[in-house]
Short mmCIF file of C-alpha atoms (C1' of nucleotides) in Angstrom, two decimals:
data_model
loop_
_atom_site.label_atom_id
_atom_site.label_comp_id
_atom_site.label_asym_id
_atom_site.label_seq_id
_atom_site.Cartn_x
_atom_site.Cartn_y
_atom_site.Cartn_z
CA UNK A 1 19.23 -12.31 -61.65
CA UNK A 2 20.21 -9.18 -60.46
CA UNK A 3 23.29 -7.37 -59.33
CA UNK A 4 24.23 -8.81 -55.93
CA UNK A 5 24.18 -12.64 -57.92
CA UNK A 6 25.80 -11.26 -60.55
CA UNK A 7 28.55 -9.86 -58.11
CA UNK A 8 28.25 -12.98 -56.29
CA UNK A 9 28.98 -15.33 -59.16
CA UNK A 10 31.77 -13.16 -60.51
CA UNK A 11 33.28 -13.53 -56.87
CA UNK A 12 32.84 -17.19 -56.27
CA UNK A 13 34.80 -17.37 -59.97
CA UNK A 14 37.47 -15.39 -58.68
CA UNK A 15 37.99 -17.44 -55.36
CA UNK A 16 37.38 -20.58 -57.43
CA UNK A 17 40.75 -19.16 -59.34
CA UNK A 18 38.47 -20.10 -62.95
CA UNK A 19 39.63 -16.31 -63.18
CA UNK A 20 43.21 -15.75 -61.47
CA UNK A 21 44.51 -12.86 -60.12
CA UNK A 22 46.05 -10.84 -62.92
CA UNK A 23 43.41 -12.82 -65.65
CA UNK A 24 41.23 -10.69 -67.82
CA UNK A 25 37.69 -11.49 -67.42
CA UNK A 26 34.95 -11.31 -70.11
CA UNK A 27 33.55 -7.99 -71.10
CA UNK A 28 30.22 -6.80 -69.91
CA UNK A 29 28.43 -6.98 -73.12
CA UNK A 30 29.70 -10.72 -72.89
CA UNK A 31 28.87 -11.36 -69.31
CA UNK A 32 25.62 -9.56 -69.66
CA UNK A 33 24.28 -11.90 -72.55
CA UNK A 34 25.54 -15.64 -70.51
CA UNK A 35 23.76 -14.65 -67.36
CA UNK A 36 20.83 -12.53 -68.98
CA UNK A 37 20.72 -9.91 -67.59
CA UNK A 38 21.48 -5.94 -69.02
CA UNK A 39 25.05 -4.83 -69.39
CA UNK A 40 24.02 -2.04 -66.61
CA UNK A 41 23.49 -4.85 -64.23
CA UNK A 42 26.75 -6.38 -64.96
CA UNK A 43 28.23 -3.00 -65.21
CA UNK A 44 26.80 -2.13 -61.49
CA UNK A 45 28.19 -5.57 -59.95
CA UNK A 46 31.89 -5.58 -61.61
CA UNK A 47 31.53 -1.66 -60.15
CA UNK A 48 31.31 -2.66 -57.02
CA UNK A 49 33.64 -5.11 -56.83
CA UNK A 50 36.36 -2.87 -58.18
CA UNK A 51 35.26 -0.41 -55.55
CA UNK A 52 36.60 -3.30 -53.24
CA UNK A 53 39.68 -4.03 -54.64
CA UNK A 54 39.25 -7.20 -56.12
CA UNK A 55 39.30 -6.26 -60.26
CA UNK A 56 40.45 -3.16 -61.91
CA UNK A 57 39.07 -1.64 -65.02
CA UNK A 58 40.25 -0.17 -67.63
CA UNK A 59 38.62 1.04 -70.83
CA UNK A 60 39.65 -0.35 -73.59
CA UNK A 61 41.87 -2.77 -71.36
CA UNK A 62 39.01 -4.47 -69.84
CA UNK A 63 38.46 -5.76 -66.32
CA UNK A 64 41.17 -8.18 -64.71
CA UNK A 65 40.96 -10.22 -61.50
CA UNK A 66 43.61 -7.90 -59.02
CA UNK A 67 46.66 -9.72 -59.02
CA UNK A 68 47.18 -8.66 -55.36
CA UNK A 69 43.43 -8.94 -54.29
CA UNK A 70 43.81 -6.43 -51.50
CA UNK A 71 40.89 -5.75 -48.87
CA UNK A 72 40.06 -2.73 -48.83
CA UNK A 73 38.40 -1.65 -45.29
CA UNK A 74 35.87 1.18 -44.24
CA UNK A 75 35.59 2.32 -40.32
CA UNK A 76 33.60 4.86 -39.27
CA UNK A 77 35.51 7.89 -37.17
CA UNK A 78 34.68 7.64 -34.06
CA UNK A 79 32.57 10.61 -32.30
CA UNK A 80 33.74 10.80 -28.92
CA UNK A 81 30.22 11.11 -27.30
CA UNK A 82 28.44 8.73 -29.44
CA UNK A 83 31.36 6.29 -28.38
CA UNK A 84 31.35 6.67 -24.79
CA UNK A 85 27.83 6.92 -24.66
CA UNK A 86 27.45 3.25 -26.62
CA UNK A 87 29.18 1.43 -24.22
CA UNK A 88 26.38 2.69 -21.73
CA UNK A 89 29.20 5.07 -19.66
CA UNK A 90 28.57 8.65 -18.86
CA UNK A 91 29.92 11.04 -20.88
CA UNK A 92 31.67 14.20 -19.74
CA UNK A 93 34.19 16.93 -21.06
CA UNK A 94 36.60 18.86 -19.58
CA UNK A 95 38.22 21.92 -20.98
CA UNK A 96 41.70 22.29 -19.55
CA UNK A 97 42.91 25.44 -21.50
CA UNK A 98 42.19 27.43 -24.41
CA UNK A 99 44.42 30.35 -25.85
CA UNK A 100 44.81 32.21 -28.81
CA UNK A 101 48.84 31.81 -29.73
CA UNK A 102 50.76 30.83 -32.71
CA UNK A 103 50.56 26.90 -32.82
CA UNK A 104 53.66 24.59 -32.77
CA UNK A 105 55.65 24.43 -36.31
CA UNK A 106 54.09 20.62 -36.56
CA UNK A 107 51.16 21.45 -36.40
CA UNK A 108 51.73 24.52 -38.70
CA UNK A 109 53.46 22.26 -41.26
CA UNK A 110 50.63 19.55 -41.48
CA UNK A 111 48.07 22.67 -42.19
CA UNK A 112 49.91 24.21 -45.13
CA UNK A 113 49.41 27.44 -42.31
CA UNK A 114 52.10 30.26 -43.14
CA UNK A 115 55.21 29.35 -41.26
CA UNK A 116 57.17 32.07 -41.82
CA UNK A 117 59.49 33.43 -39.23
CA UNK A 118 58.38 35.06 -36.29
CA UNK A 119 55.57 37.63 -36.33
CA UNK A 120 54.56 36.31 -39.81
CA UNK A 121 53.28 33.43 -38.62
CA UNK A 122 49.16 33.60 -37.86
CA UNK A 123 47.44 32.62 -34.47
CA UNK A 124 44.93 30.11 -33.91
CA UNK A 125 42.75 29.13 -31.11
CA UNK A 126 44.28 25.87 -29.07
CA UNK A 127 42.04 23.80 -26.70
CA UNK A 128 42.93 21.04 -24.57
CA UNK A 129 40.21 18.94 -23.64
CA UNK A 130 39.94 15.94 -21.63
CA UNK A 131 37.21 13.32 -22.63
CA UNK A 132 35.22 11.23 -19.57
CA UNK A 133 33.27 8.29 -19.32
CA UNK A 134 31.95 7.72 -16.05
CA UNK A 135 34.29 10.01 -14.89
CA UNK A 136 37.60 8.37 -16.30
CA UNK A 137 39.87 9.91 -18.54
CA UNK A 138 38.49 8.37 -21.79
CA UNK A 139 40.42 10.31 -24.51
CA UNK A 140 42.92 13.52 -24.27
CA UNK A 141 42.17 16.10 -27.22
CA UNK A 142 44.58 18.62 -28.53
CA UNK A 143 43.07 20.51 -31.06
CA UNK A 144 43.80 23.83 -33.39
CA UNK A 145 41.19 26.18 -34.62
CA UNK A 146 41.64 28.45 -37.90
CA UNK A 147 40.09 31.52 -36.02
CA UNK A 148 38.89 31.81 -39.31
CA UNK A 149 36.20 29.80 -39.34
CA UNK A 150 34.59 30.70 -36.03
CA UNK A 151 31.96 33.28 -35.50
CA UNK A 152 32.52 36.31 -33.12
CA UNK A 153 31.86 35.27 -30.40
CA UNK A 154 33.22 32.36 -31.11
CA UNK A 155 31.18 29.23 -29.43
CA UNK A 156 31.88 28.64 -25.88
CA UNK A 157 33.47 24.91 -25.91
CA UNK A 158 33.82 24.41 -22.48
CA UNK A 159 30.13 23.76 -23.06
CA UNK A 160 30.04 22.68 -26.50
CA UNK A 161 32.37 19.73 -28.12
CA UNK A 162 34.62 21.69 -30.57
CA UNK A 163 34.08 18.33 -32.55
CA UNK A 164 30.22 18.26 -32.57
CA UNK A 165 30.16 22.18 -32.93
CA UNK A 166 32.60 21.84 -36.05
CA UNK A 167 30.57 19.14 -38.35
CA UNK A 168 27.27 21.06 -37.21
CA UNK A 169 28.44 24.46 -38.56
CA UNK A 170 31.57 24.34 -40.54
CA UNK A 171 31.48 23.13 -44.11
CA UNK A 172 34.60 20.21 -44.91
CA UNK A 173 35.92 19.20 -48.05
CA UNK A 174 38.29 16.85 -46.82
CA UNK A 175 41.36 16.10 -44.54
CA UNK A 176 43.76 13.37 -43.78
CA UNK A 177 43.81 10.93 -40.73
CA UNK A 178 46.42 8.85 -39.41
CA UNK A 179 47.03 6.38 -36.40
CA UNK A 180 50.08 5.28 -34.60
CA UNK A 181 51.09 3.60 -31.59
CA UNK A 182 52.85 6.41 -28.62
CA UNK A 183 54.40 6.84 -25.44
CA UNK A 184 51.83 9.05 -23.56
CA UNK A 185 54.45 11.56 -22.33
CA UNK A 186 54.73 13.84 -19.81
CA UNK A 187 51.86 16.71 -20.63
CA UNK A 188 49.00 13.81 -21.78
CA UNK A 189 50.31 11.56 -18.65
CA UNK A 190 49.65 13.91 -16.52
CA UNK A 191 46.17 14.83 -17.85
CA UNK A 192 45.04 11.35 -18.21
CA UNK A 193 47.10 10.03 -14.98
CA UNK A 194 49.19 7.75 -16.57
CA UNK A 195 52.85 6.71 -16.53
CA UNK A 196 54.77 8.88 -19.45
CA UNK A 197 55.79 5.71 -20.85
CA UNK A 198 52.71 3.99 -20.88
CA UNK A 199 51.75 3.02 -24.42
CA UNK A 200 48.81 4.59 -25.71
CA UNK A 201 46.80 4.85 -29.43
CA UNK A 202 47.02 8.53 -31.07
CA UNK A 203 44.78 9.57 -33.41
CA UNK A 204 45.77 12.50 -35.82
CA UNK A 205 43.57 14.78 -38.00
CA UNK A 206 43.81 16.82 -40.40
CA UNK A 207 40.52 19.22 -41.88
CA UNK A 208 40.58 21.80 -44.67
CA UNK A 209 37.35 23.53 -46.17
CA UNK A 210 36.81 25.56 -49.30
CA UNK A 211 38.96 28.12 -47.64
CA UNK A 212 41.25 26.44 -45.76
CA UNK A 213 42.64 24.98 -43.21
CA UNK A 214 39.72 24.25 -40.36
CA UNK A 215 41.20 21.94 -37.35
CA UNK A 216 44.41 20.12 -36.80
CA UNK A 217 43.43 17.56 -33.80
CA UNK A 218 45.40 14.91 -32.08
CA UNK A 219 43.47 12.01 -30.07
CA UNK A 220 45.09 10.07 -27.23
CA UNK A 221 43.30 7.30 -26.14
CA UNK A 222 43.11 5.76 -22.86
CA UNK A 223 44.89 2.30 -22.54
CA UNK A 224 42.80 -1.19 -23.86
CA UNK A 225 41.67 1.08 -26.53
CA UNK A 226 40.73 -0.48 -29.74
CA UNK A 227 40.21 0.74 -33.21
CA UNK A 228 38.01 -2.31 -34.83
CA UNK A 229 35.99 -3.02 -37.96
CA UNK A 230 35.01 -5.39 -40.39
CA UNK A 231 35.72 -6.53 -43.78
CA UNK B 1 24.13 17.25 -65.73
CA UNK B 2 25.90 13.97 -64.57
CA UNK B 3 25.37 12.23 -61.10
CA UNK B 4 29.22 14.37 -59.81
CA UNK B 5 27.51 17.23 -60.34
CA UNK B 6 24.18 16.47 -58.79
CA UNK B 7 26.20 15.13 -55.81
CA UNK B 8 28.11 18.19 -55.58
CA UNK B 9 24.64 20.16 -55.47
CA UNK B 10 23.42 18.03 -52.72
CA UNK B 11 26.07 17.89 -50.88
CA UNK B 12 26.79 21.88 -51.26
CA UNK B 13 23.00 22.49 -49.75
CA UNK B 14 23.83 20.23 -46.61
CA UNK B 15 27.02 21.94 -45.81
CA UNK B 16 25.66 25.56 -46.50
CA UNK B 17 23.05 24.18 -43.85
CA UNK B 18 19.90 24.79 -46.64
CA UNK B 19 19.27 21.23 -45.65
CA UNK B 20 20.56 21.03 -42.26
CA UNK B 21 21.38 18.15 -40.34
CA UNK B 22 18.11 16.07 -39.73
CA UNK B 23 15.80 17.83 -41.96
CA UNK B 24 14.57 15.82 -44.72
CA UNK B 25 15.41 16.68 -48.64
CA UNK B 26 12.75 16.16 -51.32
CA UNK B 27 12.39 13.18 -53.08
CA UNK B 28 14.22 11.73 -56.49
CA UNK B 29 11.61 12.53 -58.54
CA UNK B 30 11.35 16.16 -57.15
CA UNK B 31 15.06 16.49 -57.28
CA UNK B 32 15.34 14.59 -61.08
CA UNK B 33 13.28 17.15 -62.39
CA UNK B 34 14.36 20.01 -60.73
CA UNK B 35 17.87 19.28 -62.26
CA UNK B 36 16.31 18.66 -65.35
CA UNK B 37 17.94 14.70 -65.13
CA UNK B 38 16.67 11.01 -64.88
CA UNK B 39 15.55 10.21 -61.57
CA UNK B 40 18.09 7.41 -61.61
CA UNK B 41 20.93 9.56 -61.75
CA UNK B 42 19.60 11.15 -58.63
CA UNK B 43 19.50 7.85 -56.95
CA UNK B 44 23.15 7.36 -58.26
CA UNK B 45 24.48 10.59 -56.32
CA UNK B 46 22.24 9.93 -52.92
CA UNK B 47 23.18 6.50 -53.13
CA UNK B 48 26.90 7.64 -52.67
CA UNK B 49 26.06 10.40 -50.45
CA UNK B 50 24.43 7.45 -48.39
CA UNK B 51 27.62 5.62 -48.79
CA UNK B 52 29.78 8.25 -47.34
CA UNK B 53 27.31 8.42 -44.00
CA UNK B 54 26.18 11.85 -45.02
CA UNK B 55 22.62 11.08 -45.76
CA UNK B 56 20.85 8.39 -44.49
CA UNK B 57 17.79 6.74 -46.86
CA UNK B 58 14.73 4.78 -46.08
CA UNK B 59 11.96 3.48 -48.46
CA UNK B 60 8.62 5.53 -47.69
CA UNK B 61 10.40 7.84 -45.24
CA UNK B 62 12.58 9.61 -47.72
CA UNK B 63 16.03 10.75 -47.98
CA UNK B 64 17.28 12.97 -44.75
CA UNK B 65 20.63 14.92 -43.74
CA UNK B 66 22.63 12.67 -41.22
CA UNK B 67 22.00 13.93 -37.64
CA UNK B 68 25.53 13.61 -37.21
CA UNK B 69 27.52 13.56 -40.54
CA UNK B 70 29.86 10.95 -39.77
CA UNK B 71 32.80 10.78 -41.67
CA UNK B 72 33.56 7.62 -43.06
CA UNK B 73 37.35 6.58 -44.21
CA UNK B 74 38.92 3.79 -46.16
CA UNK B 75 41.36 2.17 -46.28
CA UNK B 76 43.61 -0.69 -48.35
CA UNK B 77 44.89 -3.23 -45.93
CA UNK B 78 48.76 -3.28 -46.24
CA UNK B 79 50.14 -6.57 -47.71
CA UNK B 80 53.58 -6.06 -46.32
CA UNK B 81 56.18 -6.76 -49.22
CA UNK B 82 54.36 -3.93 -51.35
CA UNK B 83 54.15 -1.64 -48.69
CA UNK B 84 57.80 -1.70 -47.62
CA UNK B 85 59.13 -1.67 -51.81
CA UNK B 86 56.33 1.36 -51.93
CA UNK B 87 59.12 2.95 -49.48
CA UNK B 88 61.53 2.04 -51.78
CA UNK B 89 63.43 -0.59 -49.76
CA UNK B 90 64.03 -3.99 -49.73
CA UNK B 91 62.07 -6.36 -48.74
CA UNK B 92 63.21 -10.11 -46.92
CA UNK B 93 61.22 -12.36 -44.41
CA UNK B 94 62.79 -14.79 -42.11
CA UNK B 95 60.78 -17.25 -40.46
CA UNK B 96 61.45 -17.79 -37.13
CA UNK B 97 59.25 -20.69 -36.17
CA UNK B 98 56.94 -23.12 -37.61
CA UNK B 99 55.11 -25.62 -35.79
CA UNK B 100 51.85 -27.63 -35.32
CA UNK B 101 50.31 -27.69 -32.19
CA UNK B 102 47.12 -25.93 -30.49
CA UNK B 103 46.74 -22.40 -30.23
CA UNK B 104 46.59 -20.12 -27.51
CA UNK B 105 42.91 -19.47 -25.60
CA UNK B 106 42.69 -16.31 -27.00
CA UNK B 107 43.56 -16.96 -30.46
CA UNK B 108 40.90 -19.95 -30.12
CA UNK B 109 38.05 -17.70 -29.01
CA UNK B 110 38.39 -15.05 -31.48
CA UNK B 111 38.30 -17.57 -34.15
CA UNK B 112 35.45 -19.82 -32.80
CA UNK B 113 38.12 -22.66 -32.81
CA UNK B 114 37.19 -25.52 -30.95
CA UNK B 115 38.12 -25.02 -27.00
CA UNK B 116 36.60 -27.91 -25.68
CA UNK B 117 39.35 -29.26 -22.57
CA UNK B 118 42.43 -30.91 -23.30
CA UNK B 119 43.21 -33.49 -26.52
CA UNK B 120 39.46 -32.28 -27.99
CA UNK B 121 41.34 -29.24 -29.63
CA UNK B 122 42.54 -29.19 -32.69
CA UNK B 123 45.81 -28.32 -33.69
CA UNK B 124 47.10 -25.20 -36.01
CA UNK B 125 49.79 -24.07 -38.00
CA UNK B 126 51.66 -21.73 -35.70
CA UNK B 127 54.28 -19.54 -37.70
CA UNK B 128 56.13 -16.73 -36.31
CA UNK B 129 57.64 -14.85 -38.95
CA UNK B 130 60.00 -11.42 -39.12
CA UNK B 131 59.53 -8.75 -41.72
CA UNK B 132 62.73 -6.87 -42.72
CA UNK B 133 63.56 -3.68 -44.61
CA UNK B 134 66.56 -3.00 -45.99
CA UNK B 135 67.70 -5.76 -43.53
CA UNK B 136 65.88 -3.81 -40.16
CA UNK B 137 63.27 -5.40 -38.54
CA UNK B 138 59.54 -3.64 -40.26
CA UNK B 139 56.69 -6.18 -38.62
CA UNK B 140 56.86 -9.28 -36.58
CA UNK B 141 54.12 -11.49 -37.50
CA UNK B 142 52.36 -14.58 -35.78
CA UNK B 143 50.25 -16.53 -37.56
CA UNK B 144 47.91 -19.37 -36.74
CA UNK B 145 46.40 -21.33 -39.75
CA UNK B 146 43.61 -23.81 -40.02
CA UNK B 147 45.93 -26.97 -41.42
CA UNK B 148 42.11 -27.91 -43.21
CA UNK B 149 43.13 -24.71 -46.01
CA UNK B 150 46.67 -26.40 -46.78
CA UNK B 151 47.52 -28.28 -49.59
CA UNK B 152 49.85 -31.51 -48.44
CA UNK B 153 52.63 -30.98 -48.69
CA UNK B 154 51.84 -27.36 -47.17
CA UNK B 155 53.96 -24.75 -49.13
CA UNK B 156 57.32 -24.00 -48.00
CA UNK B 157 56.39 -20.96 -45.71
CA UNK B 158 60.10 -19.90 -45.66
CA UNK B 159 60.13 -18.75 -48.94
CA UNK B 160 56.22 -18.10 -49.92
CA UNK B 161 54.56 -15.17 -47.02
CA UNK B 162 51.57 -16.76 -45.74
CA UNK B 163 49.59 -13.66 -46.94
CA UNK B 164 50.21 -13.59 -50.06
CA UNK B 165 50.18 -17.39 -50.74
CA UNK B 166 46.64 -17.28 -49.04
CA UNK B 167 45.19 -14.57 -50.64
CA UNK B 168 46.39 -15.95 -54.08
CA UNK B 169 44.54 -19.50 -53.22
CA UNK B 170 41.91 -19.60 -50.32
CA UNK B 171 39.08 -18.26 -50.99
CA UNK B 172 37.67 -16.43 -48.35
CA UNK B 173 34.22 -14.62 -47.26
CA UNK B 174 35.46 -11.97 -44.52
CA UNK B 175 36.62 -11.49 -41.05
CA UNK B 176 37.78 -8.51 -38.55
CA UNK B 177 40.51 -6.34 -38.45
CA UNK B 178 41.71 -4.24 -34.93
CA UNK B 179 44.22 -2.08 -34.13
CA UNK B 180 45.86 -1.35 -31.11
CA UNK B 181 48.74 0.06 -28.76
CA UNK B 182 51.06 -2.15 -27.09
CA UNK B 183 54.10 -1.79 -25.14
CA UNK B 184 56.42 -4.87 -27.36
CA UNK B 185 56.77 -7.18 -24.53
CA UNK B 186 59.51 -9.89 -24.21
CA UNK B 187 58.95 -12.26 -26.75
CA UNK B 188 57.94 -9.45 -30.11
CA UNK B 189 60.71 -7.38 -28.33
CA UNK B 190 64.03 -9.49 -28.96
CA UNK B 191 63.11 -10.40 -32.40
CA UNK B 192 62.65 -7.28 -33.38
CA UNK B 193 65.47 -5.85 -31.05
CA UNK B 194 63.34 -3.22 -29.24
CA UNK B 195 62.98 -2.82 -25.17
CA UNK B 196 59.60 -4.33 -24.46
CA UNK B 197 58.78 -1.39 -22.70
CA UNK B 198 58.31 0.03 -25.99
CA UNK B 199 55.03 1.44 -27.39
CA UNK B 200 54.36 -0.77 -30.82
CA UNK B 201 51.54 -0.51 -33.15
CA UNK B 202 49.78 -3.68 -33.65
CA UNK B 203 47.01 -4.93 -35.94
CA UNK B 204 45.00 -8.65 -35.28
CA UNK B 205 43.24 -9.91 -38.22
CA UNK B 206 40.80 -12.92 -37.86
CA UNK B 207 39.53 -14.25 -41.35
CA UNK B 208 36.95 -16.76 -41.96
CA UNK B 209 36.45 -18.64 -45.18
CA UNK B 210 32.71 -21.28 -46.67
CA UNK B 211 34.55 -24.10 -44.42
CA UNK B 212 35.27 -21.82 -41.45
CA UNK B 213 38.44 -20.24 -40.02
CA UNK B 214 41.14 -19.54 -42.30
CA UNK B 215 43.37 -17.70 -40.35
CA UNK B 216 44.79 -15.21 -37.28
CA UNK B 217 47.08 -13.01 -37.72
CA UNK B 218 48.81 -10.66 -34.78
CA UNK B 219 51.27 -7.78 -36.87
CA UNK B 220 53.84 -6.05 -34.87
CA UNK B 221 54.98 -3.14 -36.42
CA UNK B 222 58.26 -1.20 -35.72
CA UNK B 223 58.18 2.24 -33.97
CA UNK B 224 57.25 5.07 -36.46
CA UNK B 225 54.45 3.23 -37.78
CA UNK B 226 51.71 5.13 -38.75
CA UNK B 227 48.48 4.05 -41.04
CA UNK B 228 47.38 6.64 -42.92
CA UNK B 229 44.14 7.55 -44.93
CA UNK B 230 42.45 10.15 -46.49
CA UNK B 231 38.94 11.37 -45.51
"C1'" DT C 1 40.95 4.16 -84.56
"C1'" DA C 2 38.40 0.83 -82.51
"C1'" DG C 3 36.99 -1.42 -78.38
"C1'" DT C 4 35.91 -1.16 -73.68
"C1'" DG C 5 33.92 0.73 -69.65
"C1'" DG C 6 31.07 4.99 -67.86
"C1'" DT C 7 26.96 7.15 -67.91
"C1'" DC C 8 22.34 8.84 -69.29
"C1'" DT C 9 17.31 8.27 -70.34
"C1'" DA C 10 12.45 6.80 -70.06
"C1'" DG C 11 9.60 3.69 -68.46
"C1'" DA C 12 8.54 0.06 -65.52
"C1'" DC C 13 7.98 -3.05 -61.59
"C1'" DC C 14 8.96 -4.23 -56.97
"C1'" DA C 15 10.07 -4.14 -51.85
"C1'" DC C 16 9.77 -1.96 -47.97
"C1'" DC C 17 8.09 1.03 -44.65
"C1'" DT C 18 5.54 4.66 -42.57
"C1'" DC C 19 1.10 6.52 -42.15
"C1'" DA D 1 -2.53 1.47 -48.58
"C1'" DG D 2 0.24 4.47 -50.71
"C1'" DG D 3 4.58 6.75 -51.19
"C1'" DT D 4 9.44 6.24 -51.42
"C1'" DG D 5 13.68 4.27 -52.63
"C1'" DG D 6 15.91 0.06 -55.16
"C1'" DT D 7 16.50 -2.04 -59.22
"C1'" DC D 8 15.92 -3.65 -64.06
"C1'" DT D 9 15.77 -3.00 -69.20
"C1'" DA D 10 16.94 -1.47 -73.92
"C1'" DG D 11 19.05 1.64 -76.41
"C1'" DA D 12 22.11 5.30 -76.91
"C1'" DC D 13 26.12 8.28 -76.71
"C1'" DC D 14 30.42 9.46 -74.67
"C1'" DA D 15 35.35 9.12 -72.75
"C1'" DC D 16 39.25 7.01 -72.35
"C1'" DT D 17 43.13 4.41 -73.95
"C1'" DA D 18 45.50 0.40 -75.94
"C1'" DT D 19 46.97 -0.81 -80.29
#
DNA sequence: TAGTGGTCTAGACCACCTC
DNA sequence: AGGTGGTCTAGACCACTAT
C-alpha cells in the first residue's frame, strides 16, 4: 500500500461521511499500524490532502476532516506566446509606446513605489504593447518597469516580450495577481478596436524581487476569452 | 540543513542564472551530499520546486531548469456565505426559482448529459438563486442538479445553499472551473438590478461525481468583483 | 507537560526512461 | 542496460500547541 491508496482510502472515508467534516480522524501512528504501512507514508498522504483543502492539521490537535471542504484550484499563468501559439495562431507583438515618466498613483500605490508629492516621486519605464494572433488584437498590455532592474541599455522590447525578457533575466520572489470583469474603455478600445463598453477580462499583476518592486502589468483580453482549469 | 533551506539554495542558483533556464542540475545524490543531507530531503525540495513549474523532472534524464519558469498560482474556490461574512457583512440568499425540467443545450454538453432529441432527455433540478450582502445583490447563481444526487424529499433549497449542502453530502471526484467576462444581459441583469449592458464577472463550474454529473453551476458576480491570489 | 504532526537519516527496492 | 527519480521502512528527534 502506498501513499496514493492511502490518500485514496482516507478520501473515499471522507466522502463516505464515516469521517464528517469538522470530525477528528485517527492519528498517523494509528492509521499507519491498520493499513500497514510506515507513519511517513500516512504522514505523506494526509500531507497532501491538507495541501488540498480537505483536512487541517494541527499538532497536538490532530487532523480533522475540513468542515467547509473547500477546493482549492491551481492554473498556470498564462504566457502570452505560448498561448497564442497553442491554439496554432500566429503570434505577433506590437509596441505602441514606451516612455520613461512617473507612473499613475494606482499603479504607484499597488508597488509600495514612493508616492510622495511631486518631484519626489521616481520614474519608471511604461510600455504599451498590443498582443496578435494571426494578426488580431489578442491581448492589450500595460506594463511598468522599475528602471531598476534593467541593464543599460536596457533590452529593446519592441523586439523582445518584456514578459519573456523579465522571467529570463530578472530574479522574483513573489507578487500578487488578480482578475476582474471591465468595460474596455476608451484608450484599450481603441487599441484593440472595440466598443468602450464592450466587456472584456483584465488581468492584473503585481512582481517584487529581493529589491523591490519589478513590474506592475495589466492584461486586457480580447472578447470570448476564457480563464479555465481543472480541479 | 532542512528541505526550506535546500529549496532556497536551488532555487537561489536558478534565479542568479548559475543554472539557467534549460540547463540541467546534478543529480540527488550529487546534491544530498554536497549539502551534507539525505538524498531524500533533496527529493523533498525538487519535488516542490517541480510543483511550482520551476523545474521540471524525469526518471533517467535528470532534474532540469524550466525553459520557461512558469508561474503557477492557487487558489481556494469561494463558497459564497464565507466569502461575503470574510467582508464583514451579512449574508442572505433568496431563491428565485426552482423547477424540474431539462436543461439548456449548453448546460447538457458541458456536462455530458444526455442530448439525445426530444422526451429522451432527462430532466434536472434547475434553481436560480440570488446572493445578497448586507441586503445588495453579491452573485446571482443558476444551478442545474442531477435529481439522481438528491435525497427524496430533496432538501428545502430555500433555506440550505446548494453548495454547501452538496459539498457537506455528495461525494464528488472533480470537474472544471472557467472564468469569464460578460456584459449581464436581461435575465442576470434585473435580478440583480444592473443594465445588461454591464460588464459582470462570471465563473461556470461543472462537477462530476463515481455516478456521473453532480452539478453546473453559472455565478454572476456584482461589479467590483475581483479574485485575487498570491503568486 | 505530554501528545501530535513535521522532518531527518540510511539503506533499500522499484519504475521509468534515455542511451 | 544502466542511471535517475519515486517511494518505502524503521527509528529517531524536534516543534508546536492544547490541556
Amino acid at each position: 500500500m502506498g501513499w496514493e491508496e492511502v490518500r485514496a482510502e482516507v478520501l473515499s472515508r471522507i466522502r463516505s461521511r464515516l469521517w464528517a467534516p469538522g470530525a477528528l480522524i485517527p492519528g498517523e501512528e494509528a492509521l499507519a499500524q491498520e493499513f500497514g504501512v510506515a507513519r511517513v507514508t500516512v504522514n505523506r498522504a494526509l500531507t497532501e490532502l491538507a495541501r488540498a483543502g480537505l483536512v487541517e492539521r494541527k499538532r497536538k490537535a490532530g487532523t480533522r476532516v475540513a468542515a467547509l471542504p473547500i477546493r482549492r484550484a491551481t492554473f498556470d499563468i498564462p504566457v502570452i506566446r505560448a498561448d497564442v501559439q497553442a491554439r496554432g495562431q500566429a503570434y505577433d507583438v506590437r509596441l505602441l509606446r514606451e516612455e520613461i515618466t512617473r507612473p499613475p498613483l494606482a499603479v504607484a500605490a499597488a508597488l509600495g513605489w514612493p508616492i510622495s508629492g511631486g518631484e519626489a516621486r521616481g520614474a519608471m519605464l511604461g510600455l504599451e504593447t498590443l498582443h496578435l494572433a494571426d494578426g488580431r488584437p489578442f491581448a492589450h498590455e500595460i506594463r511598468w518597469l522599475n528602471l531598476a532592474v534593467l541593464p543599460d541599455p536596457r533590452p529593446d522590447f519592441a523586439r523582445v516580450s518584456a514578459n519573456e525578457w523579465l522571467v529570463a533575466h530578472v530574479p522574483f520572489q513573489g507578487g500578487d495577481i488578480a482578475f476582474e470583469a471591465l468595460a474596455a474603455g476608451e484608450e484599450v478600445g481603441r487599441a484593440m478596436g472595440l466598443d468602450p463598453a464592450t466587456p472584456v477580462f483584465v488581468t492584473e499583476r503585481c512582481t517584487w524581487g529581493a529589491e523591490g518592486p519589478v513590474t506592475w502589468v495589466r492584461l486586457t483580453h480580447a472578447p470570448g476569452y476564457r480563464l479555465k482549469t481543472v480541479i
